[in-house]
mmCIF file of C-alpha atoms and ligand atoms in Angstrom:
data_model
loop_
_atom_site.group_PDB
_atom_site.id
_atom_site.type_symbol
_atom_site.label_atom_id
_atom_site.label_comp_id
_atom_site.label_asym_id
_atom_site.label_seq_id
_atom_site.Cartn_x
_atom_site.Cartn_y
_atom_site.Cartn_z
ATOM 1 C CA MET A 1 9.837 19.001 -49.371
ATOM 2 C CA GLY A 2 8.866 15.618 -50.868
ATOM 3 C CA ALA A 3 7.787 15.118 -54.465
ATOM 4 C CA LEU A 4 4.039 14.673 -55.046
ATOM 5 C CA LEU A 5 4.013 14.406 -58.831
ATOM 6 C CA LYS A 6 6.595 13.380 -61.412
ATOM 7 C CA CYS A 7 6.235 13.608 -65.180
ATOM 8 C CA GLU A 8 8.858 11.819 -67.257
ATOM 9 C CA ASN A 9 9.150 12.088 -71.034
ATOM 10 C CA VAL A 10 5.432 12.697 -71.411
ATOM 11 C CA SER A 11 4.004 13.206 -74.904
ATOM 12 C CA LEU A 12 0.411 14.349 -75.360
ATOM 13 C CA GLY A 13 -1.887 14.517 -78.336
ATOM 14 C CA TYR A 14 -5.177 13.675 -79.969
ATOM 15 C CA GLU A 15 -5.720 10.734 -82.316
ATOM 16 C CA GLY A 16 -2.012 10.341 -82.883
ATOM 17 C CA ASP A 17 -1.343 14.064 -83.516
ATOM 18 C CA VAL A 18 1.352 15.169 -81.086
ATOM 19 C CA VAL A 19 0.506 18.434 -79.298
ATOM 20 C CA THR A 20 3.564 18.526 -77.037
ATOM 21 C CA LYS A 21 6.333 16.096 -76.132
ATOM 22 C CA ASN A 22 9.358 15.456 -73.912
ATOM 23 C CA ILE A 23 7.639 16.963 -70.848
ATOM 24 C CA ASN A 24 9.683 16.418 -67.684
ATOM 25 C CA PHE A 25 8.951 18.048 -64.354
ATOM 26 C CA THR A 26 8.488 17.364 -60.669
ATOM 27 C CA VAL A 27 6.065 19.062 -58.283
ATOM 28 C CA SER A 28 6.919 18.990 -54.587
ATOM 29 C CA SER A 29 4.692 19.673 -51.629
ATOM 30 C CA GLY A 30 4.129 23.431 -51.217
ATOM 31 C CA ASP A 31 5.224 24.336 -54.760
ATOM 32 C CA TYR A 32 3.367 26.868 -56.871
ATOM 33 C CA LEU A 33 3.924 25.818 -60.468
ATOM 34 C CA CYS A 34 2.798 28.025 -63.326
ATOM 35 C CA ILE A 35 2.410 26.409 -66.735
ATOM 36 C CA VAL A 36 2.972 28.984 -69.463
ATOM 37 C CA GLY A 37 3.275 28.961 -73.253
ATOM 38 C CA GLU A 38 1.688 30.229 -76.448
ATOM 39 C CA ASN A 39 -2.008 29.639 -77.133
ATOM 40 C CA GLY A 40 -2.548 26.094 -78.362
ATOM 41 C CA SER A 41 0.773 24.845 -76.991
ATOM 42 C CA GLY A 42 -0.903 22.146 -74.880
ATOM 43 C CA LYS A 43 -1.202 23.688 -71.400
ATOM 44 C CA SER A 44 -4.839 22.652 -70.878
ATOM 45 C CA THR A 45 -4.146 19.280 -72.461
ATOM 46 C CA LEU A 46 -1.380 18.723 -69.919
ATOM 47 C CA ILE A 47 -3.683 19.667 -67.026
ATOM 48 C CA LYS A 48 -6.274 17.195 -68.320
ATOM 49 C CA ALA A 49 -3.617 14.507 -68.699
ATOM 50 C CA LEU A 50 -2.638 15.018 -65.046
ATOM 51 C CA LEU A 51 -6.289 14.324 -64.207
ATOM 52 C CA GLY A 52 -6.266 11.240 -66.441
ATOM 53 C CA LEU A 53 -8.820 12.797 -68.828
ATOM 54 C CA LYS A 54 -6.906 13.196 -72.086
ATOM 55 C CA PRO A 55 -4.688 10.933 -74.132
ATOM 56 C CA GLN A 56 -1.163 10.557 -73.034
ATOM 57 C CA LEU A 57 0.729 9.143 -75.999
ATOM 58 C CA SER A 58 3.787 8.034 -74.036
ATOM 59 C CA GLY A 59 5.838 8.664 -70.914
ATOM 60 C CA ASN A 60 5.055 8.397 -67.252
ATOM 61 C CA ILE A 61 2.871 10.498 -64.929
ATOM 62 C CA GLU A 62 3.425 9.339 -61.376
ATOM 63 C CA PHE A 63 1.839 10.508 -58.134
ATOM 64 C CA CYS A 64 4.078 9.951 -55.129
ATOM 65 C CA GLY A 65 4.673 10.969 -51.506
ATOM 66 C CA GLY A 66 1.272 9.620 -50.454
ATOM 67 C CA MET A 67 -0.483 11.606 -53.194
ATOM 68 C CA ALA A 68 -3.223 10.015 -55.316
ATOM 69 C CA LYS A 69 -4.964 11.292 -58.435
ATOM 70 C CA ASN A 70 -8.264 11.747 -56.569
ATOM 71 C CA GLU A 71 -6.547 14.112 -54.115
ATOM 72 C CA ILE A 72 -6.396 16.835 -56.754
ATOM 73 C CA GLY A 73 -8.937 19.649 -56.744
ATOM 74 C CA TYR A 74 -9.612 20.963 -60.259
ATOM 75 C CA LEU A 75 -10.842 24.380 -61.344
ATOM 76 C CA PRO A 76 -11.579 24.153 -65.082
ATOM 77 C CA GLN A 77 -11.444 27.061 -67.465
ATOM 78 C CA GLN A 78 -14.830 28.823 -67.324
ATOM 79 C CA THR A 79 -17.188 29.059 -70.264
ATOM 80 C CA LEU A 80 -20.244 31.273 -70.627
ATOM 81 C CA VAL A 81 -22.492 28.196 -70.419
ATOM 82 C CA GLN A 82 -20.972 27.229 -67.050
ATOM 83 C CA ARG A 83 -21.522 30.756 -65.787
ATOM 84 C CA ASP A 84 -25.276 30.316 -66.344
ATOM 85 C CA PHE A 85 -25.573 27.165 -64.230
ATOM 86 C CA PRO A 86 -28.947 27.085 -62.366
ATOM 87 C CA ALA A 87 -27.991 25.899 -58.850
ATOM 88 C CA SER A 88 -27.386 27.453 -55.448
ATOM 89 C CA VAL A 89 -23.899 28.244 -54.206
ATOM 90 C CA ARG A 90 -24.296 25.633 -51.468
ATOM 91 C CA GLU A 91 -25.325 22.921 -53.961
ATOM 92 C CA ILE A 92 -22.346 23.627 -56.181
ATOM 93 C CA VAL A 93 -19.817 23.669 -53.330
ATOM 94 C CA LEU A 94 -21.284 20.480 -51.830
ATOM 95 C CA SER A 95 -21.098 18.707 -55.186
ATOM 96 C CA GLY A 96 -17.304 18.799 -54.784
ATOM 97 C CA CYS A 97 -17.751 16.070 -52.161
ATOM 98 C CA MET A 98 -18.917 13.709 -54.931
ATOM 99 C CA ASN A 99 -15.275 13.238 -55.839
ATOM 100 C CA ARG A 100 -14.887 11.120 -52.725
ATOM 101 C CA CYS A 101 -18.098 9.085 -52.641
ATOM 102 C CA GLY A 102 -19.853 9.382 -56.002
ATOM 103 C CA LEU A 103 -23.086 11.039 -57.108
ATOM 104 C CA ARG A 104 -25.976 10.895 -54.642
ATOM 105 C CA PRO A 105 -28.867 13.060 -53.446
ATOM 106 C CA PHE A 106 -27.822 13.492 -49.801
ATOM 107 C CA TYR A 107 -24.639 14.612 -48.095
ATOM 108 C CA ASN A 108 -23.577 13.561 -44.605
ATOM 109 C CA LYS A 109 -22.746 15.814 -41.662
ATOM 110 C CA ASP A 110 -18.995 15.793 -42.294
ATOM 111 C CA GLU A 111 -19.468 16.785 -45.936
ATOM 112 C CA LYS A 112 -21.826 19.620 -45.004
ATOM 113 C CA LYS A 113 -19.289 20.848 -42.440
ATOM 114 C CA LEU A 114 -16.493 20.633 -45.000
ATOM 115 C CA ALA A 115 -18.518 22.654 -47.539
ATOM 116 C CA HIS A 116 -19.333 25.220 -44.865
ATOM 117 C CA ASP A 117 -15.681 25.477 -43.784
ATOM 118 C CA MET A 118 -14.566 25.993 -47.387
ATOM 119 C CA MET A 119 -17.208 28.683 -47.995
ATOM 120 C CA ARG A 120 -16.052 30.470 -44.859
ATOM 121 C CA ARG A 121 -12.379 30.141 -45.832
ATOM 122 C CA LEU A 122 -13.098 31.673 -49.235
ATOM 123 C CA ASP A 123 -15.378 34.435 -47.847
ATOM 124 C CA ILE A 124 -18.493 33.272 -49.695
ATOM 125 C CA GLU A 125 -20.498 32.202 -46.637
ATOM 126 C CA PRO A 126 -22.996 35.090 -47.060
ATOM 127 C CA LEU A 127 -23.718 33.845 -50.598
ATOM 128 C CA THR A 128 -24.693 30.299 -49.533
ATOM 129 C CA LYS A 129 -28.324 30.465 -50.665
ATOM 130 C CA ARG A 130 -27.787 32.658 -53.699
ATOM 131 C CA CYS A 131 -28.212 31.312 -57.217
ATOM 132 C CA TYR A 132 -24.837 30.763 -58.849
ATOM 133 C CA ARG A 133 -25.779 32.400 -62.142
ATOM 134 C CA GLU A 134 -26.704 35.661 -60.387
ATOM 135 C CA LEU A 135 -23.194 36.110 -58.949
ATOM 136 C CA SER A 136 -20.358 38.202 -60.326
ATOM 137 C CA GLY A 137 -17.581 36.423 -62.212
ATOM 138 C CA GLY A 138 -15.222 36.801 -59.242
ATOM 139 C CA GLN A 139 -17.775 35.337 -56.824
ATOM 140 C CA GLN A 140 -18.436 32.452 -59.224
ATOM 141 C CA GLN A 141 -14.745 31.614 -59.375
ATOM 142 C CA ARG A 142 -14.591 31.547 -55.568
ATOM 143 C CA VAL A 143 -17.561 29.164 -55.531
ATOM 144 C CA LEU A 144 -15.849 26.845 -58.015
ATOM 145 C CA LEU A 145 -12.619 27.039 -56.042
ATOM 146 C CA ALA A 146 -14.492 26.126 -52.835
ATOM 147 C CA ARG A 147 -16.014 23.203 -54.758
ATOM 148 C CA ALA A 148 -12.550 22.076 -55.919
ATOM 149 C CA LEU A 149 -11.273 22.272 -52.324
ATOM 150 C CA CYS A 150 -14.156 20.083 -51.122
ATOM 151 C CA ALA A 151 -12.977 17.494 -53.631
ATOM 152 C CA ALA A 152 -9.361 17.645 -52.488
ATOM 153 C CA ARG A 153 -7.033 19.941 -50.600
ATOM 154 C CA LYS A 154 -3.540 18.551 -51.111
ATOM 155 C CA MET A 155 -3.085 19.908 -54.622
ATOM 156 C CA ILE A 156 -5.197 22.158 -56.852
ATOM 157 C CA LEU A 157 -5.032 22.427 -60.628
ATOM 158 C CA LEU A 158 -6.269 25.761 -61.947
ATOM 159 C CA ASP A 159 -6.815 26.386 -65.647
ATOM 160 C CA GLU A 160 -6.763 30.134 -66.363
ATOM 161 C CA PRO A 161 -8.605 30.963 -63.103
ATOM 162 C CA VAL A 162 -9.147 34.666 -63.855
ATOM 163 C CA THR A 163 -10.618 34.347 -67.355
ATOM 164 C CA GLY A 164 -13.337 36.979 -67.783
ATOM 165 C CA LEU A 165 -12.672 38.721 -64.460
ATOM 166 C CA ASP A 166 -12.045 42.458 -64.173
ATOM 167 C CA PRO A 167 -8.571 43.473 -62.861
ATOM 168 C CA LYS A 168 -9.772 43.913 -59.241
ATOM 169 C CA ALA A 169 -11.533 40.530 -59.110
ATOM 170 C CA ALA A 170 -8.571 38.903 -60.877
ATOM 171 C CA ASN A 171 -6.166 40.325 -58.320
ATOM 172 C CA GLU A 172 -8.361 39.116 -55.433
ATOM 173 C CA MET A 173 -8.483 35.648 -56.982
ATOM 174 C CA TYR A 174 -4.694 35.543 -57.354
ATOM 175 C CA GLU A 175 -4.229 36.716 -53.745
ATOM 176 C CA LEU A 176 -6.645 34.036 -52.538
ATOM 177 C CA ILE A 177 -4.794 31.293 -54.447
ATOM 178 C CA ASP A 178 -1.496 32.596 -53.056
ATOM 179 C CA SER A 179 -2.888 32.515 -49.531
ATOM 180 C CA LEU A 180 -4.127 28.924 -50.020
ATOM 181 C CA ASN A 181 -0.583 28.051 -51.089
ATOM 182 C CA LYS A 182 1.321 29.970 -48.397
ATOM 183 C CA LYS A 183 -1.049 29.726 -45.413
ATOM 184 C CA ASP A 184 -2.868 26.438 -46.033
ATOM 185 C CA GLY A 185 0.088 24.623 -47.597
ATOM 186 C CA ILE A 186 -1.867 23.635 -50.707
ATOM 187 C CA THR A 187 0.314 22.760 -53.680
ATOM 188 C CA VAL A 188 -0.759 24.787 -56.725
ATOM 189 C CA ILE A 189 -0.460 24.051 -60.431
ATOM 190 C CA MET A 190 -1.865 26.913 -62.491
ATOM 191 C CA VAL A 191 -2.124 27.436 -66.230
ATOM 192 C CA SER A 192 -1.879 31.125 -67.002
ATOM 193 C CA HIS A 193 -1.197 33.376 -69.949
ATOM 194 C CA ASP A 194 -0.807 36.231 -67.454
ATOM 195 C CA MET A 195 2.957 36.509 -67.131
ATOM 196 C CA ASN A 196 2.713 39.209 -64.463
ATOM 197 C CA ALA A 197 0.862 36.717 -62.237
ATOM 198 C CA ALA A 198 3.333 33.935 -63.049
ATOM 199 C CA VAL A 199 6.257 36.189 -62.182
ATOM 200 C CA ARG A 200 4.618 37.458 -59.011
ATOM 201 C CA TYR A 201 3.319 34.238 -57.493
ATOM 202 C CA ALA A 202 4.979 31.109 -58.921
ATOM 203 C CA SER A 203 7.827 29.245 -57.271
ATOM 204 C CA HIS A 204 8.415 27.205 -60.456
ATOM 205 C CA ILE A 205 7.678 27.634 -64.156
ATOM 206 C CA LEU A 206 6.978 25.011 -66.813
ATOM 207 C CA HIS A 207 7.055 26.493 -70.317
ATOM 208 C CA VAL A 208 5.548 24.241 -72.982
ATOM 209 C CA GLY A 209 5.538 24.483 -76.763
ATOM 210 C CA ARG A 210 5.666 21.653 -79.305
ATOM 211 C CA LYS A 211 8.106 20.281 -76.740
ATOM 212 C CA GLN A 212 9.132 21.365 -73.265
ATOM 213 C CA LEU A 213 11.054 24.629 -73.449
ATOM 214 C CA PHE A 214 11.829 25.154 -69.767
ATOM 215 C CA PHE A 215 11.241 23.752 -66.316
ATOM 216 C CA GLY A 216 12.843 25.138 -63.175
ATOM 217 C CA THR A 217 12.554 27.770 -60.497
ATOM 218 C CA LYS A 218 11.014 31.104 -61.367
ATOM 219 C CA ASP A 219 14.313 32.888 -60.765
ATOM 220 C CA ASP A 220 16.105 30.604 -63.218
ATOM 221 C CA TYR A 221 13.289 31.106 -65.746
ATOM 222 C CA LEU A 222 13.550 34.881 -65.531
ATOM 223 C CA THR A 223 17.231 34.768 -66.464
ATOM 224 C CA SER A 224 16.823 32.067 -69.126
ATOM 225 C CA LYS A 225 16.672 32.882 -72.843
ATOM 226 C CA THR A 226 13.234 31.246 -73.052
ATOM 227 C CA GLY A 227 11.901 33.286 -70.135
ATOM 228 C CA GLN A 228 13.307 36.594 -71.303
ATOM 229 C CA ALA A 229 12.026 36.109 -74.850
ATOM 230 C CA PHE A 230 8.541 35.115 -73.685
ATOM 231 C CA LEU A 231 8.281 37.957 -71.193
ATOM 232 C CA THR A 232 9.126 40.404 -73.957
ATOM 233 C CA VAL A 233 6.380 38.977 -76.180
ATOM 234 C CA MET A 234 3.766 38.666 -73.406
ATOM 235 C CA GLY A 235 4.565 41.909 -71.609
ATOM 236 C CA GLY A 236 5.325 40.460 -68.157
ATOM 237 C CA ASP A 237 7.544 42.580 -65.959
ATOM 238 C CA GLU A 238 9.482 41.088 -63.087
ATOM 239 C CA ASN A 239 9.491 44.441 -61.285
ATOM 240 C CA GLU A 240 5.698 44.766 -61.188
HETATM 241 P P1 ADP B 301 -3.503 25.709 -74.601
HETATM 242 O O1 ADP B 301 -4.190 25.361 -73.306
HETATM 243 O O2 ADP B 301 -2.023 25.792 -74.453
HETATM 244 O O3 ADP B 301 -4.045 26.943 -75.252
HETATM 245 P P2 ADP B 301 -4.746 23.251 -75.544
HETATM 246 O O4 ADP B 301 -4.166 22.218 -74.656
HETATM 247 O O5 ADP B 301 -6.141 23.703 -75.254
HETATM 248 O O6 ADP B 301 -3.744 24.511 -75.626
HETATM 249 O O7 ADP B 301 -4.725 22.749 -77.043
HETATM 250 C C1 ADP B 301 -3.531 22.239 -77.648
HETATM 251 C C2 ADP B 301 -3.850 21.751 -79.051
HETATM 252 O O8 ADP B 301 -4.703 20.607 -78.968
HETATM 253 C C3 ADP B 301 -4.572 22.773 -79.918
HETATM 254 O O9 ADP B 301 -4.081 22.679 -81.232
HETATM 255 C C4 ADP B 301 -6.017 22.334 -79.855
HETATM 256 O O10 ADP B 301 -6.700 22.675 -81.034
HETATM 257 C C5 ADP B 301 -5.884 20.814 -79.734
HETATM 258 N N1 ADP B 301 -7.000 20.209 -79.000
HETATM 259 C C6 ADP B 301 -7.461 20.602 -77.786
HETATM 260 N N2 ADP B 301 -8.486 19.802 -77.387
HETATM 261 C C7 ADP B 301 -8.681 18.898 -78.389
HETATM 262 C C8 ADP B 301 -9.592 17.801 -78.582
HETATM 263 N N3 ADP B 301 -10.506 17.477 -77.653
HETATM 264 N N4 ADP B 301 -9.471 17.084 -79.723
HETATM 265 C C9 ADP B 301 -8.544 17.403 -80.649
HETATM 266 N N5 ADP B 301 -7.650 18.419 -80.536
HETATM 267 C C10 ADP B 301 -7.714 19.166 -79.427
#
């Protein structure tokens, strides 16, 4: 499968302070890349850099194979404030279409159809008229994922997508993401501190610290010193 994204010698930081450096990886069409590492190691910063939102101190982030930056759907890490957002499910999903054409009060027929298709695909069609803040955490994450897919469907970036969800809702969310990857062919890049999920679903692992500690296939990660040490600390189990 062709490469969609290449990162070469990327260093990231804030106001000159280096968070992580020497990041090198390639994402090909159909991959499911999990970005793992200790808290504060720069995983979210890397995701934001891929979106062009945070300072990249040096190196090269290149989209290729017909991929452009605005073809990425993004599911940010949820905060309590975001969970209280006063809008309908339909309004939130439709707002994903702004990525293509900018902010405006009306949406055209194609955009409405797209939003409807995404709500159906993610099993939230019955919630269309409900207020977002009245939904469960799992339903809210599906709404935000549908919104991200309205923005773009070639590649999705997910930052800790199960934060705050109970184990059942978290598992459903992971299964949904896996199905988008396997059935719909969407390339996935997911930040996760949940090593069981990384081990279960990822095709590739990028482990970041002050510098890149590992990039390769999941199987190679599981037999690497870095992978084995981190799994011991984080409690992931390749047999689960
Ligand atoms: P992770 O996602 O791996 O937990 P982050 O990418 O959120 O880590 O943060 C990496 C480091 O960058 C942390 O030390 C954090 O405090 C710092 N950081 C994150 N966002 C900012 C910001 N907007 N300004 C300055 N420092 C930041």
